[in-house]
Amino acid sequence: MSRNGTNNKPQLSFDAHVFGEIQQILDAEGIVSHRSELKVYECDGWTIEKSAPELLLRPRTAAEVSAILALLHRRSVSYVPRGSGTGLSGGALPISAPVMICTTRMNRILKIDTANRIAEVESGVVNLHVTNAVRNQGFFYAPDPSSQMACSIGGNIAENSGGPHTLKYGVTTNHVLGLELVLPDGEIAQLGGPLDERCGYDLVGAVIGAEGTAGIVTKATLRLTRTPEAHRTLLAIFADVESATKAVSAIIAAGIIPGAIEMMDQLIIRAVEAAFHAGIPEDAGAVLLIELDGLACGLNDGAQRVTELAKAAGAREVRVARDEAERATLWKARKRAFGAVGRLAPNYATQDGVVPRTRLPDILRAITQISVRHNLKIGNVFHAGDGNIHPIVLYDERNPSEVSRAIEAGRDILKACVAMGGSLTGEHGIGAEKMAEMPLLFSPDDLIVMSELRRVFDPHERSNPNKVIPMPGSCVEVATPHRQAAL
Ligand SMILES: Cc1cc2nc3c(=O)[nH]c(=O)nc-3n(C[C@H](O)[C@H](O)[C@H](O)COP(=O)(O)OP(=O)(O)OC[C@H]3O[C@@H](n4cnc5c(N)ncnc54)[C@H](O)[C@@H]3O)c2cc1C
């Protein structure tokens, strides 16, 4: 029995009758109201801002989600959806939303249909569990965020997540065919379906990337992809990031589209080596992890060509993983790199911006200057093939000056991305973190149009309020007693 049993009446900022009505909808395990337990939910992977919800609800079914949203709608209470809480832009941070609705108990894979190459899953299913369920039948679910061992399909849909293999296979929106969405008034809507071809407006596309502002996704029909016959995984070792980024452009310009091209700089290499002993030389200035996949017969030629191109750009050595075990070790080092960063500083903020691939040398130079200007260490581990950078700004939250400088450094990096013709996010979303930067990329009219689209789904803006879209003259500086940056 949870500590939040029926006798435990929480202190709520909204009508206390709502709590009694929620108890009619959910079992005791589905209601968390004890402060110490709610603290677990005070932030996602964007740890600079914290704000615990007043009430956490964990429904098991779409019908329960629908009943909760209808109740909150009647009582004018706002809510924030949450999947696994791995988001990196504060998307699941409660801002003016006392109730958090978490999908972790909606974790069933409902149907696998390999003949039609689809899977139907509840939104709380962990990303990697989809691939695990179909691997033996020769399929996988292509979007593979580095957090795939923990993040949920609902969170992936909300953020339009990508991953190392985005370069060849595309992002979440390319792999979701249909959605079940509970609208903020409790109505259950079915959008899209199992077919590839649809007519009419692309409402599935409008919900993907909406960061929880369109309602709560409860189910999804996912496209399954055939597992490639073979892989060649290469580690190209460079003296500096500049030559590594030149190799990235040279490979793509040669007409080769690897499954993935990932880069790590020296700060990150040293952290992952200390953690995982993957055999990456710690004196390297940068490495590229390049994976070619497809029919076995062409891969050796492809690997040879990539090796030549990397060497021409300055690689001192290019290694090809000898077997599956070596490949797995290299990928473990890359996919768990963020975790290894914990060795470097008590806290870190992962930025997410995009530049045209050919501007990678320029943005990395700019990041070095920003690091010097703010006197903070910044490591880089990112999806180089897409031009999607992830500078990791190291700081100590016990030092208020470092927190301020970390926030400023992140903003400066985003400004530099936009100035180079790039974008504010490749995959982590805008969330609470980057709302103030949206006007760098969008005009007031653009933002009004986005807001109008949002209101088609959520006319009262009660689903994840104060996220993504700053309205001119409002909401960028949100004042709420619950929200506190670690300043
Ligand atoms: C170590 C690490 C590595 C990462 N690597 C990558 C990467 O390679 N690529 C990448 O794209 N991201 C990456 N991320 C970021 C993060 O994992 C993704 O954004 C992921 O999709 C978030 O899923 P989640 O279930 O944790 O969502 P949460 O963090 O719980 O929520 C994220 C957003 O989705 C909304 N939401 C959640 N569930 C629903 C739902 N059912 N309906 C409607 N809205 C919902 C929330 O309100 C919030 O706005 C990484 C994060 C970490 C910590």
Coordinates of C-alpha atoms and ligand atoms in Angstrom, one line a residue:
M1 CA 0.0 0.0 0.0
S2 CA 1.4 3.4 -1.0
R3 CA 2.1 6.0 1.7
N4 CA -0.5 8.0 -0.2
G5 CA -3.4 5.9 1.1
T6 CA -6.9 7.3 1.1
N7 CA -6.5 8.8 4.5
N8 CA -3.6 11.0 3.5
K9 CA -5.2 14.4 2.5
P10 CA -2.6 16.5 0.7
Q11 CA -2.4 20.3 0.8
L12 CA -3.6 21.4 -2.7
S13 CA -3.8 24.8 -4.3
F14 CA -7.0 23.8 -6.0
D15 CA -10.5 22.6 -5.0
A16 CA -9.9 19.8 -2.4
H17 CA -13.0 17.9 -3.8
V18 CA -10.9 17.1 -6.9
F19 CA -8.7 14.8 -4.8
G20 CA -11.7 12.8 -3.6
E21 CA -13.0 12.5 -7.2
I22 CA -9.5 11.3 -8.4
Q23 CA -9.7 8.6 -5.7
Q24 CA -12.8 7.3 -7.5
I25 CA -10.9 7.0 -10.7
L26 CA -7.4 5.6 -9.7
D27 CA -6.3 2.9 -7.3
A28 CA -4.1 4.0 -4.3
E29 CA -0.9 3.0 -6.2
G30 CA -1.8 5.5 -8.9
I31 CA -1.9 8.5 -6.6
V32 CA 1.2 10.0 -5.1
S33 CA 0.8 13.0 -2.8
H34 CA 3.5 12.6 -0.2
R35 CA 6.0 15.5 -0.4
S36 CA 9.1 13.3 -0.1
E37 CA 7.9 11.1 -3.0
L38 CA 6.9 14.1 -5.1
K39 CA 10.4 15.5 -4.8
V40 CA 11.6 12.7 -7.2
Y41 CA 9.5 14.4 -9.9
E42 CA 10.8 18.0 -9.3
C43 CA 12.9 18.0 -12.5
D44 CA 13.7 16.0 -15.6
G45 CA 17.3 15.8 -17.1
W46 CA 17.3 19.6 -17.2
T47 CA 18.2 20.0 -13.5
I48 CA 18.8 23.7 -13.4
E49 CA 15.1 24.4 -12.6
K50 CA 13.1 22.5 -10.1
S51 CA 9.5 22.4 -9.1
A52 CA 7.7 19.5 -7.6
P53 CA 4.0 18.8 -8.6
E54 CA 1.3 18.9 -5.9
L55 CA -0.1 15.6 -7.0
L56 CA 1.3 12.9 -9.2
L57 CA -1.2 10.6 -11.0
R58 CA -0.2 7.3 -12.6
P59 CA -3.1 6.0 -14.7
R60 CA -3.1 2.5 -16.2
T61 CA -5.5 3.0 -19.1
A62 CA -6.6 5.6 -21.7
A63 CA -10.1 5.4 -20.0
E64 CA -8.5 6.5 -16.7
V65 CA -6.5 9.3 -18.5
S66 CA -9.7 10.4 -20.1
A67 CA -11.7 10.5 -16.8
I68 CA -8.8 12.4 -15.1
L69 CA -8.6 15.0 -17.9
A70 CA -12.4 15.5 -18.0
L71 CA -12.3 16.1 -14.2
L72 CA -9.4 18.6 -14.4
H73 CA -11.1 20.3 -17.3
R74 CA -14.4 20.7 -15.3
R75 CA -12.4 22.1 -12.4
S76 CA -10.0 24.3 -14.5
V77 CA -6.9 22.6 -13.2
S78 CA -3.8 22.4 -15.4
Y79 CA -1.5 19.4 -15.7
V80 CA 1.9 18.4 -17.1
P81 CA 2.3 15.0 -18.8
R82 CA 5.4 13.0 -18.0
G83 CA 6.9 9.8 -19.4
S84 CA 10.2 8.6 -17.9
G85 CA 11.5 12.1 -17.0
T86 CA 14.7 11.9 -19.2
G87 CA 13.9 15.0 -21.1
L88 CA 16.7 17.6 -21.3
S89 CA 14.8 20.8 -21.8
G90 CA 12.5 20.9 -18.7
G91 CA 9.5 19.8 -20.7
A92 CA 8.1 17.8 -17.8
L93 CA 8.8 20.6 -15.3
P94 CA 5.5 21.6 -13.6
I95 CA 5.0 25.3 -14.3
S96 CA 1.6 26.6 -13.2
A97 CA 0.5 23.0 -13.5
P98 CA -0.2 21.4 -10.0
V99 CA -1.0 17.9 -11.3
M100 CA 1.5 15.7 -13.1
I101 CA 0.2 12.7 -15.1
C102 CA 2.8 10.0 -15.6
T103 CA 2.5 7.2 -18.1
T104 CA 4.9 4.7 -16.6
R105 CA 2.2 2.2 -15.7
M106 CA 0.8 2.3 -19.3
N107 CA 3.6 0.0 -20.5
R108 CA 2.1 -2.7 -22.6
I109 CA 3.1 -3.7 -26.1
L110 CA -0.4 -4.4 -27.5
K111 CA 0.3 -5.8 -30.9
I112 CA 3.2 -6.8 -33.1
D113 CA 2.4 -7.3 -36.8
T114 CA 5.6 -8.0 -38.7
A115 CA 3.7 -8.8 -41.9
N116 CA 2.5 -5.2 -42.0
R117 CA 5.7 -3.9 -40.2
I118 CA 3.8 -2.2 -37.3
A119 CA 3.7 -2.4 -33.6
E120 CA 0.9 -0.9 -31.4
V121 CA 2.1 0.2 -28.0
E122 CA 1.0 2.1 -25.0
S123 CA 2.8 5.4 -24.6
G124 CA 4.6 4.5 -21.4
V125 CA 6.5 1.6 -23.1
V126 CA 10.3 2.1 -22.9
N127 CA 11.8 2.8 -26.4
L128 CA 14.3 -0.1 -26.3
H129 CA 11.5 -2.6 -25.2
V130 CA 10.0 -2.2 -28.7
T131 CA 13.2 -3.3 -30.4
N132 CA 13.7 -6.1 -27.8
A133 CA 10.2 -7.4 -28.6
V134 CA 10.8 -7.7 -32.4
R135 CA 14.6 -8.3 -32.6
N136 CA 14.2 -12.1 -33.0
Q137 CA 11.9 -11.6 -35.9
G138 CA 14.5 -9.5 -37.8
F139 CA 13.1 -6.0 -37.0
F140 CA 13.9 -3.0 -34.9
Y141 CA 12.3 0.4 -34.0
A142 CA 14.6 2.9 -35.7
P143 CA 14.6 6.1 -33.5
D144 CA 17.2 5.3 -30.9
P145 CA 17.8 8.1 -28.4
S146 CA 20.9 7.5 -26.3
S147 CA 18.4 7.3 -23.4
Q148 CA 16.5 4.5 -25.1
M149 CA 17.0 2.1 -22.1
A150 CA 14.7 4.5 -20.1
C151 CA 12.8 7.0 -22.2
S152 CA 9.2 6.3 -23.1
I153 CA 7.6 6.2 -26.6
G154 CA 5.2 9.0 -25.4
G155 CA 8.1 11.2 -24.5
N156 CA 9.8 10.4 -27.8
I157 CA 6.6 11.5 -29.6
A158 CA 6.3 14.7 -27.6
E159 CA 9.9 15.6 -28.4
N160 CA 10.1 14.2 -31.9
S161 CA 13.2 12.4 -30.6
G162 CA 16.1 11.4 -32.7
G163 CA 19.3 9.4 -31.9
P164 CA 22.6 8.3 -33.4
H165 CA 20.9 6.5 -36.3
T166 CA 18.7 9.5 -37.2
L167 CA 21.1 10.4 -40.0
K168 CA 20.0 7.4 -42.1
Y169 CA 16.6 6.4 -40.6
G170 CA 15.0 9.7 -39.7
V171 CA 13.4 10.9 -36.4
T172 CA 10.3 9.8 -34.5
T173 CA 7.9 11.5 -36.9
N174 CA 9.1 9.3 -39.7
H175 CA 8.2 6.2 -37.7
V176 CA 4.8 6.9 -36.1
L177 CA 1.8 6.1 -38.2
G178 CA -1.1 6.6 -35.7
L179 CA -1.8 8.0 -32.3
E180 CA -4.4 7.7 -29.6
L181 CA -4.6 11.1 -28.0
V182 CA -6.6 12.1 -24.9
L183 CA -7.5 15.8 -25.5
P184 CA -7.4 18.2 -22.5
D185 CA -11.3 18.0 -22.1
G186 CA -11.1 14.2 -21.8
E187 CA -12.2 13.2 -25.3
I188 CA -10.3 10.3 -26.8
A189 CA -9.2 11.0 -30.4
Q190 CA -7.7 8.5 -32.9
L191 CA -5.3 10.2 -35.3
G192 CA -3.8 8.4 -38.3
G193 CA -3.7 4.7 -38.3
P194 CA -1.8 1.6 -39.5
L195 CA -1.6 2.7 -43.2
D196 CA 1.4 4.4 -44.7
E197 CA -0.7 6.7 -46.9
R198 CA -3.1 9.2 -45.3
C199 CA -5.2 12.0 -46.7
G200 CA -6.2 15.3 -45.1
Y201 CA -4.2 17.4 -42.7
D202 CA -1.4 15.6 -41.0
L203 CA -2.7 15.8 -37.4
V204 CA -0.3 13.1 -36.3
G205 CA 2.5 15.3 -37.5
A206 CA 1.0 18.3 -35.5
V207 CA 1.0 16.3 -32.3
I208 CA 4.5 14.9 -32.7
G209 CA 6.9 17.5 -31.3
A210 CA 4.1 19.4 -29.5
E211 CA 5.8 18.6 -26.2
G212 CA 2.7 17.6 -24.3
T213 CA 0.7 20.8 -25.2
A214 CA -1.9 18.9 -27.3
G215 CA -3.0 16.5 -24.6
I216 CA -1.8 13.1 -23.5
V217 CA -0.7 10.4 -26.0
T218 CA -1.9 7.1 -24.7
K219 CA -1.1 4.7 -27.6
A220 CA 0.9 4.8 -30.8
T221 CA 1.2 2.7 -33.9
L222 CA 4.9 2.5 -34.8
R223 CA 6.6 1.5 -38.0
L224 CA 9.0 -1.4 -37.7
T225 CA 12.2 -1.5 -39.8
R226 CA 14.0 -4.5 -41.1
T227 CA 17.3 -5.1 -39.2
P228 CA 20.2 -4.5 -41.7
E229 CA 22.0 -7.7 -42.8
A230 CA 25.3 -6.5 -41.5
H231 CA 27.2 -3.5 -39.9
R232 CA 30.7 -2.1 -40.1
T233 CA 31.5 0.1 -37.1
L234 CA 34.6 2.3 -37.4
L235 CA 36.5 4.5 -34.9
A236 CA 38.3 7.3 -36.6
I237 CA 40.9 9.0 -34.4
F238 CA 41.8 12.7 -34.9
A239 CA 44.2 15.2 -33.4
D240 CA 41.5 17.9 -33.2
V241 CA 37.7 18.4 -33.6
E242 CA 38.3 20.6 -36.7
S243 CA 39.7 17.7 -38.8
A244 CA 37.1 15.4 -37.5
T245 CA 34.3 17.7 -38.6
K246 CA 35.9 18.0 -42.0
A247 CA 35.8 14.2 -42.3
V248 CA 32.0 14.3 -41.6
S249 CA 31.3 16.7 -44.5
A250 CA 33.7 14.7 -46.8
I251 CA 31.9 11.4 -46.1
I252 CA 28.4 12.8 -46.8
A253 CA 29.7 14.8 -49.8
A254 CA 31.0 11.5 -51.3
G255 CA 27.4 10.3 -51.4
I256 CA 27.8 7.8 -48.5
I257 CA 25.1 7.9 -45.8
P258 CA 26.3 5.9 -42.8
G259 CA 23.7 4.7 -40.3
A260 CA 25.4 7.0 -37.8
I261 CA 28.3 9.5 -37.4
E262 CA 28.9 10.4 -33.8
M263 CA 31.6 12.7 -32.5
M264 CA 33.3 12.9 -29.0
D265 CA 35.9 15.5 -28.1
Q266 CA 38.8 15.0 -25.7
L267 CA 37.0 16.0 -22.5
I268 CA 34.3 13.4 -23.2
I269 CA 36.7 10.7 -24.5
R270 CA 38.6 10.9 -21.1
A271 CA 35.4 10.6 -19.1
V272 CA 34.0 7.6 -21.1
E273 CA 37.4 5.9 -21.1
A274 CA 37.6 6.2 -17.3
A275 CA 34.0 4.7 -17.1
F276 CA 33.9 2.1 -19.8
H277 CA 37.5 1.3 -21.0
A278 CA 36.4 1.1 -24.6
G279 CA 40.0 1.5 -25.9
I280 CA 39.6 5.0 -27.2
P281 CA 43.0 6.8 -27.1
E282 CA 42.8 9.4 -24.4
D283 CA 45.3 11.7 -26.2
A284 CA 43.0 12.0 -29.2
G285 CA 41.5 15.5 -29.7
A286 CA 38.3 14.0 -31.2
V287 CA 37.0 10.6 -32.4
L288 CA 34.2 9.8 -34.9
L289 CA 32.2 6.6 -34.4
I290 CA 30.9 5.8 -37.9
E291 CA 28.5 3.0 -38.6
L292 CA 27.7 1.6 -42.0
D293 CA 24.9 -0.8 -42.4
G294 CA 23.0 -2.6 -45.1
L295 CA 23.7 -5.6 -47.4
A296 CA 26.9 -7.4 -46.3
C297 CA 28.3 -7.5 -49.8
G298 CA 29.0 -3.8 -50.1
L299 CA 30.1 -2.9 -46.6
N300 CA 33.8 -3.7 -46.8
D301 CA 34.2 -1.4 -49.8
G302 CA 32.2 1.3 -48.0
A303 CA 34.4 0.9 -44.9
Q304 CA 37.5 1.2 -47.1
R305 CA 36.2 4.4 -48.7
V306 CA 35.2 6.0 -45.4
T307 CA 38.7 5.1 -44.0
E308 CA 40.3 6.9 -47.0
L309 CA 38.1 9.9 -46.6
A310 CA 38.8 10.1 -42.8
K311 CA 42.5 9.8 -43.4
A312 CA 42.5 12.5 -46.1
A313 CA 40.8 14.8 -43.6
G314 CA 43.5 14.1 -41.0
A315 CA 42.6 10.9 -39.1
R316 CA 45.8 9.4 -37.6
E317 CA 44.1 6.0 -37.4
V318 CA 40.8 4.3 -38.4
R319 CA 39.9 1.1 -36.6
V320 CA 37.1 -1.3 -37.7
A321 CA 35.4 -3.1 -34.8
R322 CA 36.4 -6.8 -35.2
D323 CA 33.3 -8.3 -33.8
E324 CA 29.9 -7.7 -32.3
A325 CA 31.4 -7.4 -28.8
E326 CA 33.8 -4.6 -29.8
R327 CA 31.0 -2.8 -31.6
A328 CA 28.8 -3.1 -28.5
T329 CA 31.6 -1.7 -26.3
L330 CA 32.0 1.3 -28.6
W331 CA 28.3 2.0 -28.7
K332 CA 28.1 1.6 -24.9
A333 CA 30.8 4.3 -24.5
R334 CA 28.9 6.6 -26.8
K335 CA 25.4 6.0 -25.6
R336 CA 26.3 6.3 -21.9
A337 CA 28.6 9.3 -22.4
F338 CA 26.3 11.6 -20.6
G339 CA 26.4 9.4 -17.6
A340 CA 30.2 9.3 -17.6
V341 CA 30.2 13.1 -17.5
G342 CA 29.2 12.8 -13.8
R343 CA 32.9 12.1 -13.2
L344 CA 33.8 15.6 -14.5
A345 CA 31.6 17.9 -12.4
P346 CA 28.8 17.7 -9.9
N347 CA 26.3 19.1 -12.5
Y348 CA 26.0 19.5 -16.2
A349 CA 23.5 21.0 -18.6
T350 CA 23.3 19.4 -22.0
Q351 CA 22.6 21.9 -24.8
D352 CA 21.0 20.9 -28.1
G353 CA 21.4 23.0 -31.2
V354 CA 21.7 22.5 -34.9
V355 CA 23.9 24.0 -37.5
P356 CA 24.3 23.2 -41.2
R357 CA 26.9 20.3 -41.2
T358 CA 29.5 22.4 -43.0
R359 CA 29.4 24.9 -40.2
L360 CA 30.4 22.4 -37.5
P361 CA 34.1 23.7 -37.4
D362 CA 32.7 27.2 -36.8
I363 CA 30.3 26.3 -34.1
L364 CA 32.9 24.2 -32.3
R365 CA 35.3 27.2 -32.4
A366 CA 32.5 29.4 -31.1
I367 CA 31.8 26.9 -28.2
T368 CA 35.5 27.1 -27.2
Q369 CA 35.3 30.9 -27.1
I370 CA 32.1 30.7 -25.1
S371 CA 33.7 28.3 -22.7
V372 CA 36.6 30.7 -22.1
R373 CA 34.3 33.7 -21.8
H374 CA 32.2 32.1 -19.1
N375 CA 35.1 30.3 -17.5
L376 CA 33.3 26.9 -17.7
K377 CA 34.4 23.6 -19.2
I378 CA 32.3 22.5 -22.1
G379 CA 32.5 19.0 -23.6
N380 CA 31.1 17.9 -26.9
V381 CA 29.4 14.6 -27.8
F382 CA 27.0 14.7 -30.6
H383 CA 25.3 13.5 -33.8
A384 CA 27.8 15.0 -36.1
G385 CA 26.2 13.6 -39.3
D386 CA 23.1 15.7 -38.7
G387 CA 24.9 18.9 -37.5
N388 CA 23.1 18.3 -34.2
I389 CA 25.4 19.5 -31.5
H390 CA 25.2 18.6 -27.8
P391 CA 27.7 20.8 -25.9
I392 CA 27.8 19.7 -22.2
V393 CA 28.3 22.7 -19.9
L394 CA 29.9 21.6 -16.6
Y395 CA 29.0 23.5 -13.4
D396 CA 28.4 23.1 -9.7
E397 CA 24.9 24.0 -8.6
R398 CA 26.3 25.0 -5.1
N399 CA 28.0 27.9 -6.8
P400 CA 25.4 30.5 -7.9
S401 CA 27.8 32.3 -10.1
E402 CA 28.5 29.1 -12.0
V403 CA 24.8 28.3 -12.4
S404 CA 24.2 31.8 -13.9
R405 CA 27.2 31.4 -16.2
A406 CA 26.1 27.9 -17.3
I407 CA 22.7 29.4 -18.3
E408 CA 24.3 32.3 -20.1
A409 CA 26.8 29.9 -21.9
G410 CA 23.8 27.8 -23.1
R411 CA 22.1 30.9 -24.5
D412 CA 25.2 32.1 -26.2
I413 CA 25.6 28.7 -27.9
L414 CA 22.0 28.8 -29.2
K415 CA 22.5 32.4 -30.4
A416 CA 25.6 31.2 -32.3
C417 CA 23.7 28.3 -33.9
V418 CA 20.9 30.6 -35.1
A419 CA 23.4 33.1 -36.4
M420 CA 25.0 30.3 -38.5
G421 CA 21.7 29.4 -40.1
G422 CA 20.8 26.6 -37.6
S423 CA 18.1 25.9 -35.1
L424 CA 17.4 25.9 -31.4
T425 CA 16.9 22.2 -31.0
G426 CA 17.7 19.1 -33.0
E427 CA 15.8 16.7 -30.7
H428 CA 15.5 17.7 -27.0
G429 CA 12.7 20.2 -27.6
I430 CA 12.1 23.8 -26.3
G431 CA 10.5 22.9 -23.0
A432 CA 10.9 25.5 -20.3
E433 CA 14.6 25.9 -21.0
K434 CA 14.5 27.6 -24.4
M435 CA 11.2 29.4 -24.6
A436 CA 13.0 32.8 -24.3
E437 CA 15.1 32.0 -27.3
M438 CA 12.2 31.2 -29.6
P439 CA 12.0 34.8 -30.9
L440 CA 15.6 34.4 -32.2
L441 CA 14.1 32.0 -34.8
F442 CA 10.4 33.0 -35.1
S443 CA 8.6 36.3 -35.7
P444 CA 5.7 37.3 -33.4
D445 CA 3.4 36.3 -36.2
D446 CA 5.0 32.8 -36.4
L447 CA 4.5 32.4 -32.6
I448 CA 0.9 33.5 -32.8
V449 CA 0.2 30.9 -35.6
M450 CA 1.8 28.2 -33.5
S451 CA -0.3 29.3 -30.5
E452 CA -3.5 29.1 -32.6
L453 CA -2.6 25.6 -33.7
R454 CA -2.0 24.6 -30.1
R455 CA -5.4 26.0 -29.1
V456 CA -7.1 23.7 -31.7
F457 CA -6.2 20.9 -29.3
D458 CA -6.1 22.8 -26.0
P459 CA -8.3 25.9 -26.1
H460 CA -7.6 26.8 -22.5
E461 CA -3.9 26.0 -22.5
R462 CA -4.1 23.6 -19.6
S463 CA -2.0 20.8 -21.0
N464 CA 1.7 21.6 -20.1
P465 CA 1.1 25.4 -19.8
N466 CA 3.9 27.9 -20.3
K467 CA 6.0 25.6 -22.4
V468 CA 7.4 25.9 -26.0
I469 CA 5.6 29.0 -27.2
P470 CA 6.3 32.4 -25.6
M471 CA 3.6 34.8 -26.4
P472 CA 4.7 38.4 -27.1
G473 CA 4.5 40.3 -23.9
S474 CA 3.7 37.3 -21.8
C475 CA 4.9 34.0 -20.3
V476 CA 8.6 34.2 -21.0
E477 CA 9.1 35.4 -17.5
V478 CA 6.8 33.1 -15.7
A479 CA 6.2 34.0 -12.1
T480 CA 5.2 31.0 -9.9
P481 CA 6.0 30.3 -6.3
H482 CA 6.8 26.7 -7.2
R483 CA 9.5 27.3 -9.8
Q484 CA 13.1 27.8 -8.6
A485 CA 16.3 27.8 -10.5
A486 CA 19.3 26.7 -8.5
L487 CA 20.7 30.2 -8.4
Ligands
LIG1 C1 21.5 10.3 -21.1 C2 20.5 10.9 -22.0 C3 20.6 10.8 -23.4 C4 19.7 11.3 -24.3 N1 19.9 11.1 -25.6 C5 18.9 11.6 -26.5 C6 19.1 11.3 -27.9 O1 20.0 10.7 -28.4 N2 18.1 11.8 -28.7 C7 17.0 12.5 -28.2 O2 16.1 12.8 -29.0 N3 16.9 12.7 -26.9 C8 17.8 12.3 -26.0 N4 17.6 12.5 -24.7 C9 16.5 13.3 -24.2 C10 15.2 12.4 -23.8 O3 15.6 11.1 -23.4 C11 14.2 12.4 -24.9 O4 13.7 13.7 -25.0 C12 13.0 11.5 -24.6 O5 12.1 11.4 -25.7 C13 12.2 11.9 -23.4 O6 11.3 10.8 -23.1 P1 10.7 10.7 -21.6 O7 9.8 9.5 -21.6 O8 11.8 10.6 -20.6 O9 9.9 12.0 -21.5 P2 9.7 13.1 -20.3 O10 11.1 13.6 -20.0 O11 9.0 12.5 -19.2 O12 8.8 14.2 -21.0 C14 9.3 14.9 -22.1 C15 8.2 15.7 -22.7 O13 7.2 14.9 -23.3 C16 5.9 15.2 -22.7 N5 5.3 13.9 -22.6 C17 5.8 12.7 -22.0 N6 4.9 11.7 -22.2 C18 3.9 12.2 -22.9 C19 2.7 11.6 -23.4 N7 2.3 10.4 -23.2 N8 1.8 12.5 -24.1 C20 2.1 13.8 -24.3 N9 3.2 14.3 -23.8 C21 4.1 13.6 -23.1 C22 6.3 15.8 -21.4 O14 5.2 16.7 -21.0 C23 7.5 16.6 -21.7 O15 7.2 17.8 -22.3 C24 18.6 12.0 -23.8 C25 18.4 12.1 -22.4 C26 19.3 11.6 -21.5 C27 19.1 11.8 -20.0

